[in-house]
Amino acid sequence: MTSANDAPLSVLRQLDSTLYSNITQDDLAFFRKAVAINRSHGKEEDVEDETIKTHILDIQSKAYAVHNYNCIRRFAFIRPKIAYLAGYHHALELLKTRENPILADIGCCFGNDIRKAAMDGWPTQNLLACDLRREFWDIGHALFKSTPETFPVKFIQGDIFNDAFFSPGSSAASNIAGIDLTAIDSLTPLREKISAIHTSSLFHLFDEDQQLALAKRLSTLLLLEPGSIIFGSHGGQLIKGIRERRPPRIDPAERYMFCHSPESWKKLWCENVFSQEQGVKVRVEAELAQVERKDLGFARANESEDKANEENKFWAMKWFVQII
């Protein structure tokens, strides 16, 4: 008899419908409202929970075939993570103080967070979604039963590390108010134009050097005025370092996650991205929240339940960087 630890990697990464229990009633309420917005009458329909579950499971299966991200496996694509971030509420204040501020969601996946911003009053013509894979954005339309006409947020596909898609060294255009997001096909025209940048579940996909490079690239997109903000959430730790993820990923390169601590994260932004010498001052807030993730681990043979439960703990770091 073999233990789960000896099972083929392909078995360990199969979808598990029991993880549907991760979806809360608040998540379902958001989903129902997001779907209703795309209806001509704008009203929520009385749809049975089981019908919704069948639809979500079908969407999950299609998305997982595109790429086996763990956030898809655990149904994180239903929850509007942005709503639980302090940085988002600071971003919403920009709607009161700026003319046509742009909010960009980098690594938008299905677009659940950008939909929440639209629901909260951010004009769709000033919202931008960006992801490496267009398939996820298209699947998001299927998930929320929308079309580019009923949800006309601009989406651009590309790799933020690719200079052909985003050249941080390009000169910034002076006209901010006149930006037409529908006319762009890369991030380069938006250098120093974006008022608020959201990015969640993205940084922890990269090693330490890549995380610094990503932070620097995002900073060059930000409009350098007081109040502009970059915010999000991703995996963190009490002490920065490598976390070994369980069960092992199919790709061995994905088994290890580099995690910053709140202290090292603040240092990264204040000393390596923005600095006093640049004449840009920032406020950086970062906090850890411990969550139990049953999708992460499993008990090894002869392993205590306490040890197995400890392996299932995950630190989520919620943070924002705001120009002051």
Short mmCIF file of C-alpha atoms in Angstrom, two decimals:
data_model
loop_
_atom_site.label_atom_id
_atom_site.label_comp_id
_atom_site.label_asym_id
_atom_site.label_seq_id
_atom_site.Cartn_x
_atom_site.Cartn_y
_atom_site.Cartn_z
CA MET A 1 0.00 0.00 0.00
CA THR A 2 1.37 3.41 -0.93
CA SER A 3 0.88 6.63 1.00
CA ALA A 4 -0.40 9.85 -0.54
CA ASN A 5 3.18 11.05 -0.43
CA ASP A 6 4.15 8.28 -2.88
CA ALA A 7 1.27 8.88 -5.28
CA PRO A 8 1.93 10.09 -8.83
CA LEU A 9 2.12 13.86 -9.08
CA SER A 10 -0.73 13.88 -11.59
CA VAL A 11 -2.99 12.32 -8.95
CA LEU A 12 -2.03 14.89 -6.35
CA ARG A 13 -3.02 17.74 -8.65
CA GLN A 14 -6.46 16.49 -9.67
CA LEU A 15 -9.44 18.74 -9.05
CA ASP A 16 -11.29 18.14 -5.81
CA SER A 17 -14.96 19.15 -5.76
CA THR A 18 -15.02 19.07 -1.95
CA LEU A 19 -12.98 22.29 -2.03
CA TYR A 20 -16.15 24.00 -3.29
CA SER A 21 -16.90 24.44 0.42
CA ASN A 22 -14.26 27.21 0.36
CA ILE A 23 -16.87 29.40 -1.35
CA THR A 24 -18.76 31.47 1.23
CA GLN A 25 -22.26 32.89 1.10
CA ASP A 26 -20.70 36.33 0.60
CA ASP A 27 -18.81 34.95 -2.41
CA LEU A 28 -22.02 33.58 -3.88
CA ALA A 29 -23.81 36.87 -3.25
CA PHE A 30 -21.08 38.68 -5.19
CA PHE A 31 -21.33 36.12 -7.99
CA ARG A 32 -25.11 36.51 -8.25
CA LYS A 33 -24.85 40.30 -8.33
CA ALA A 34 -22.05 40.24 -10.92
CA VAL A 35 -24.12 37.98 -13.17
CA ALA A 36 -27.23 40.14 -12.71
CA ILE A 37 -25.41 43.26 -13.92
CA ASN A 38 -24.96 41.60 -17.30
CA ARG A 39 -28.70 40.99 -17.68
CA SER A 40 -30.75 43.52 -19.60
CA HIS A 41 -33.04 43.99 -16.61
CA GLY A 42 -30.15 44.09 -14.14
CA LYS A 43 -31.98 41.93 -11.61
CA GLU A 44 -30.77 38.81 -9.86
CA GLU A 45 -32.46 35.64 -10.99
CA ASP A 46 -33.72 33.01 -8.60
CA VAL A 47 -31.23 30.31 -9.52
CA GLU A 48 -30.78 27.22 -7.39
CA ASP A 49 -27.46 26.88 -5.58
CA GLU A 50 -26.90 23.49 -7.22
CA THR A 51 -27.30 25.03 -10.67
CA ILE A 52 -24.71 27.66 -9.78
CA LYS A 53 -22.41 24.97 -8.41
CA THR A 54 -22.65 22.94 -11.62
CA HIS A 55 -21.82 26.05 -13.65
CA ILE A 56 -18.83 26.97 -11.48
CA LEU A 57 -17.46 23.42 -11.53
CA ASP A 58 -17.68 23.38 -15.32
CA ILE A 59 -15.85 26.70 -15.57
CA GLN A 60 -13.20 25.50 -13.11
CA SER A 61 -12.51 22.41 -15.20
CA LYS A 62 -12.03 24.47 -18.36
CA ALA A 63 -9.77 26.97 -16.61
CA TYR A 64 -7.65 24.30 -14.95
CA ALA A 65 -6.96 22.82 -18.37
CA VAL A 66 -5.42 26.16 -19.39
CA HIS A 67 -3.06 26.20 -16.40
CA ASN A 68 -3.19 24.36 -13.09
CA TYR A 69 -2.97 27.33 -10.76
CA ASN A 70 -3.87 26.38 -7.21
CA CYS A 71 -6.19 29.40 -6.90
CA ILE A 72 -8.34 27.77 -9.59
CA ARG A 73 -8.28 24.42 -7.82
CA ARG A 74 -9.52 25.97 -4.57
CA PHE A 75 -12.17 28.22 -6.19
CA ALA A 76 -10.49 31.50 -5.26
CA PHE A 77 -11.72 32.95 -8.55
CA ILE A 78 -15.19 33.49 -7.09
CA ARG A 79 -14.07 35.70 -4.22
CA PRO A 80 -13.44 39.43 -4.84
CA LYS A 81 -10.20 39.56 -2.84
CA ILE A 82 -9.89 43.25 -3.59
CA ALA A 83 -12.85 44.02 -1.32
CA TYR A 84 -10.93 42.82 1.74
CA LEU A 85 -7.87 44.99 1.18
CA ALA A 86 -7.32 48.32 2.94
CA GLY A 87 -5.51 49.56 -0.16
CA TYR A 88 -8.67 49.19 -2.21
CA HIS A 89 -10.61 51.51 0.06
CA HIS A 90 -7.82 54.09 -0.26
CA ALA A 91 -8.03 53.65 -4.04
CA LEU A 92 -11.77 54.32 -4.05
CA GLU A 93 -11.10 57.72 -2.46
CA LEU A 94 -9.32 58.72 -5.68
CA LEU A 95 -12.69 58.75 -7.43
CA LYS A 96 -13.56 61.77 -5.28
CA THR A 97 -10.31 63.68 -5.75
CA ARG A 98 -9.14 62.97 -9.32
CA GLU A 99 -10.56 63.31 -12.78
CA ASN A 100 -10.83 59.96 -14.53
CA PRO A 101 -8.34 57.98 -12.39
CA ILE A 102 -7.29 54.66 -13.91
CA LEU A 103 -7.38 51.43 -11.91
CA ALA A 104 -5.39 48.54 -13.35
CA ASP A 105 -5.59 44.90 -12.27
CA ILE A 106 -2.30 43.21 -13.16
CA GLY A 107 -2.65 39.42 -13.21
CA CYS A 108 -6.44 39.75 -13.42
CA CYS A 109 -7.17 36.09 -14.26
CA PHE A 110 -11.00 35.83 -14.57
CA GLY A 111 -11.53 39.50 -13.72
CA ASN A 112 -13.45 38.95 -10.50
CA ASP A 113 -11.66 41.82 -8.74
CA ILE A 114 -12.04 44.32 -11.57
CA ARG A 115 -15.75 43.44 -11.68
CA LYS A 116 -16.02 44.30 -8.00
CA ALA A 117 -14.48 47.72 -8.71
CA ALA A 118 -17.03 48.30 -11.48
CA MET A 119 -19.84 47.29 -9.12
CA ASP A 120 -18.52 49.81 -6.59
CA GLY A 121 -18.74 52.66 -9.08
CA TRP A 122 -15.41 52.79 -10.88
CA PRO A 123 -16.26 53.77 -14.48
CA THR A 124 -15.57 50.84 -16.79
CA GLN A 125 -13.82 53.10 -19.31
CA ASN A 126 -11.18 53.80 -16.65
CA LEU A 127 -10.59 50.17 -15.70
CA LEU A 128 -7.83 48.05 -17.20
CA ALA A 129 -7.35 44.29 -16.87
CA CYS A 130 -4.10 42.59 -17.80
CA ASP A 131 -3.01 38.96 -17.76
CA LEU A 132 -0.50 36.65 -19.38
CA ARG A 133 -3.31 34.46 -20.72
CA ARG A 134 -6.33 35.80 -22.61
CA GLU A 135 -8.06 32.45 -22.11
CA PHE A 136 -8.68 33.31 -18.45
CA TRP A 137 -10.34 36.63 -19.34
CA ASP A 138 -12.56 34.87 -21.88
CA ILE A 139 -13.41 32.21 -19.30
CA GLY A 140 -14.32 35.05 -16.93
CA HIS A 141 -16.94 36.20 -19.42
CA ALA A 142 -18.34 32.66 -19.45
CA LEU A 143 -18.27 32.47 -15.65
CA PHE A 144 -20.14 35.73 -15.10
CA LYS A 145 -22.30 35.34 -18.24
CA SER A 146 -21.04 38.59 -19.72
CA THR A 147 -19.77 39.76 -23.09
CA PRO A 148 -17.36 42.53 -24.12
CA GLU A 149 -20.50 44.61 -24.74
CA THR A 150 -22.17 44.04 -21.36
CA PHE A 151 -18.85 44.36 -19.50
CA PRO A 152 -16.72 46.68 -21.67
CA VAL A 153 -13.56 46.77 -19.56
CA LYS A 154 -10.36 46.96 -21.59
CA PHE A 155 -8.27 43.79 -21.44
CA ILE A 156 -4.72 43.48 -22.73
CA GLN A 157 -2.72 40.27 -22.88
CA GLY A 158 0.99 40.29 -22.24
CA ASP A 159 3.99 39.53 -20.07
CA ILE A 160 4.91 42.48 -17.88
CA PHE A 161 8.55 41.30 -17.91
CA ASN A 162 8.66 41.53 -21.71
CA ASP A 163 9.99 44.89 -22.93
CA ALA A 164 7.98 44.52 -26.13
CA PHE A 165 4.82 44.61 -23.99
CA PHE A 166 6.02 47.09 -21.39
CA SER A 167 9.12 49.23 -21.73
CA PRO A 168 9.67 50.97 -18.36
CA GLY A 169 12.34 53.23 -19.84
CA SER A 170 10.02 54.83 -22.37
CA SER A 171 9.23 58.50 -21.87
CA ALA A 172 5.86 59.23 -20.30
CA ALA A 173 3.32 61.22 -22.29
CA SER A 174 2.16 64.42 -20.60
CA ASN A 175 -1.57 64.16 -21.34
CA ILE A 176 -3.15 62.07 -18.61
CA ALA A 177 -6.81 63.01 -18.97
CA GLY A 178 -6.89 62.17 -22.67
CA ILE A 179 -5.90 58.51 -22.42
CA ASP A 180 -8.21 56.20 -24.35
CA LEU A 181 -7.73 52.71 -22.92
CA THR A 182 -9.57 51.14 -25.84
CA ALA A 183 -6.78 52.27 -28.17
CA ILE A 184 -3.84 50.63 -26.37
CA ASP A 185 -2.46 47.12 -26.82
CA SER A 186 0.44 47.26 -24.35
CA LEU A 187 1.30 48.81 -20.99
CA THR A 188 4.00 51.12 -22.35
CA PRO A 189 1.65 54.06 -23.11
CA LEU A 190 0.52 53.97 -19.47
CA ARG A 191 3.89 54.74 -17.92
CA GLU A 192 3.25 57.13 -14.98
CA LYS A 193 -0.47 57.25 -15.84
CA ILE A 194 -2.16 54.76 -13.52
CA SER A 195 -3.61 56.03 -10.24
CA ALA A 196 -4.24 52.65 -8.62
CA ILE A 197 -2.70 49.25 -9.34
CA HIS A 198 -4.07 46.05 -7.86
CA THR A 199 -2.19 42.77 -8.01
CA SER A 200 -3.04 39.72 -5.93
CA SER A 201 -1.72 36.14 -5.97
CA LEU A 202 0.99 37.27 -8.38
CA PHE A 203 4.21 38.16 -6.58
CA HIS A 204 4.54 34.76 -4.90
CA LEU A 205 4.79 33.09 -8.31
CA PHE A 206 8.33 34.49 -8.63
CA ASP A 207 11.67 34.26 -6.84
CA GLU A 208 13.18 37.09 -4.81
CA ASP A 209 14.98 38.82 -7.68
CA GLN A 210 11.94 38.59 -9.94
CA GLN A 211 9.70 40.02 -7.23
CA LEU A 212 11.97 43.06 -6.99
CA ALA A 213 11.97 43.42 -10.78
CA LEU A 214 8.16 43.21 -10.83
CA ALA A 215 7.85 45.83 -8.09
CA LYS A 216 10.10 48.21 -10.03
CA ARG A 217 8.11 47.72 -13.22
CA LEU A 218 4.81 48.36 -11.46
CA SER A 219 6.21 51.50 -9.85
CA THR A 220 6.96 53.02 -13.27
CA LEU A 221 3.29 52.66 -14.23
CA LEU A 222 2.15 54.68 -11.22
CA LEU A 223 1.12 58.32 -11.54
CA LEU A 224 3.62 60.04 -9.24
CA GLU A 225 1.17 62.13 -7.26
CA PRO A 226 0.15 61.91 -3.59
CA GLY A 227 -2.55 59.30 -3.13
CA SER A 228 -1.53 57.03 -5.99
CA ILE A 229 -1.38 53.46 -4.76
CA ILE A 230 -0.21 49.93 -5.51
CA PHE A 231 -1.88 47.24 -3.42
CA GLY A 232 -2.65 43.55 -3.23
CA SER A 233 -2.13 40.29 -1.40
CA HIS A 234 0.00 37.19 -1.79
CA GLY A 235 1.82 34.52 0.19
CA GLY A 236 4.11 35.75 2.94
CA GLN A 237 5.94 34.54 6.03
CA LEU A 238 6.94 35.80 9.46
CA ILE A 239 10.57 35.61 8.34
CA LYS A 240 11.37 36.01 4.66
CA GLY A 241 12.57 32.88 2.91
CA ILE A 242 11.58 29.80 0.96
CA ARG A 243 8.41 27.86 1.70
CA GLU A 244 8.15 24.33 0.37
CA ARG A 245 4.66 23.81 -0.97
CA ARG A 246 2.85 20.55 -0.45
CA PRO A 247 1.80 18.48 -2.22
CA PRO A 248 4.62 18.86 -4.75
CA ARG A 249 3.67 20.52 -8.01
CA ILE A 250 3.80 18.67 -11.31
CA ASP A 251 6.51 21.14 -12.31
CA PRO A 252 9.32 20.82 -9.71
CA ALA A 253 10.16 24.49 -10.30
CA GLU A 254 6.80 25.42 -8.74
CA ARG A 255 7.37 23.46 -5.54
CA TYR A 256 9.14 26.28 -3.72
CA MET A 257 7.63 29.67 -2.98
CA PHE A 258 9.75 32.66 -1.99
CA CYS A 259 7.89 34.68 0.64
CA HIS A 260 8.67 38.12 2.00
CA SER A 261 7.93 39.11 5.58
CA PRO A 262 6.12 42.40 6.25
CA GLU A 263 9.45 43.94 7.29
CA SER A 264 11.38 42.81 4.22
CA TRP A 265 8.45 43.84 2.00
CA LYS A 266 8.48 47.37 3.38
CA LYS A 267 12.25 47.55 2.94
CA LEU A 268 11.94 46.42 -0.68
CA TRP A 269 9.61 49.28 -1.58
CA CYS A 270 11.20 52.00 0.55
CA GLU A 271 14.84 51.28 -0.25
CA ASN A 272 14.94 49.40 -3.55
CA VAL A 273 11.94 50.70 -5.50
CA PHE A 274 11.18 54.19 -4.22
CA SER A 275 13.75 56.22 -2.32
CA GLN A 276 14.24 59.64 -0.79
CA GLU A 277 16.83 60.38 -3.49
CA GLN A 278 14.10 60.06 -6.12
CA GLY A 279 12.06 62.66 -4.33
CA VAL A 280 9.20 60.19 -3.93
CA LYS A 281 7.97 59.37 -0.43
CA VAL A 282 5.74 56.38 0.16
CA ARG A 283 3.75 54.88 2.96
CA VAL A 284 3.99 51.10 3.05
CA GLU A 285 1.67 48.93 5.12
CA ALA A 286 1.85 45.14 5.23
CA GLU A 287 0.27 42.61 7.54
CA LEU A 288 0.03 38.85 7.71
CA ALA A 289 -3.15 36.88 8.21
CA GLN A 290 -2.91 33.16 8.89
CA VAL A 291 -5.40 31.03 7.03
CA GLU A 292 -5.94 27.30 6.93
CA ARG A 293 -5.59 25.85 3.47
CA LYS A 294 -6.66 22.23 3.30
CA ASP A 295 -5.63 22.12 -0.34
CA LEU A 296 -1.95 22.63 0.50
CA GLY A 297 -0.92 19.58 2.45
CA PHE A 298 -1.75 16.13 3.66
CA ALA A 299 -0.65 13.89 6.48
CA ARG A 300 2.34 11.71 5.73
CA ALA A 301 2.37 8.13 6.97
CA ASN A 302 2.80 8.06 10.76
CA GLU A 303 2.53 11.86 10.90
CA SER A 304 0.56 13.41 13.73
CA GLU A 305 -2.64 15.32 13.03
CA ASP A 306 -1.13 18.44 14.62
CA LYS A 307 1.83 18.27 12.26
CA ALA A 308 -0.45 17.81 9.26
CA ASN A 309 -2.59 20.76 10.33
CA GLU A 310 0.53 22.91 10.70
CA GLU A 311 1.51 22.09 7.12
CA ASN A 312 -1.89 23.37 6.01
CA LYS A 313 -1.31 26.84 7.49
CA PHE A 314 -0.69 29.64 5.06
CA TRP A 315 0.25 33.26 5.67
CA ALA A 316 -1.44 35.76 3.38
CA MET A 317 0.21 39.17 3.26
CA LYS A 318 -2.09 42.11 2.59
CA TRP A 319 -0.29 45.30 1.67
CA PHE A 320 -0.32 48.67 0.00
CA VAL A 321 2.27 51.21 -1.14
CA GLN A 322 0.93 54.77 -1.36
CA ILE A 323 2.64 57.96 -2.46
CA ILE A 324 2.46 60.64 0.24
#
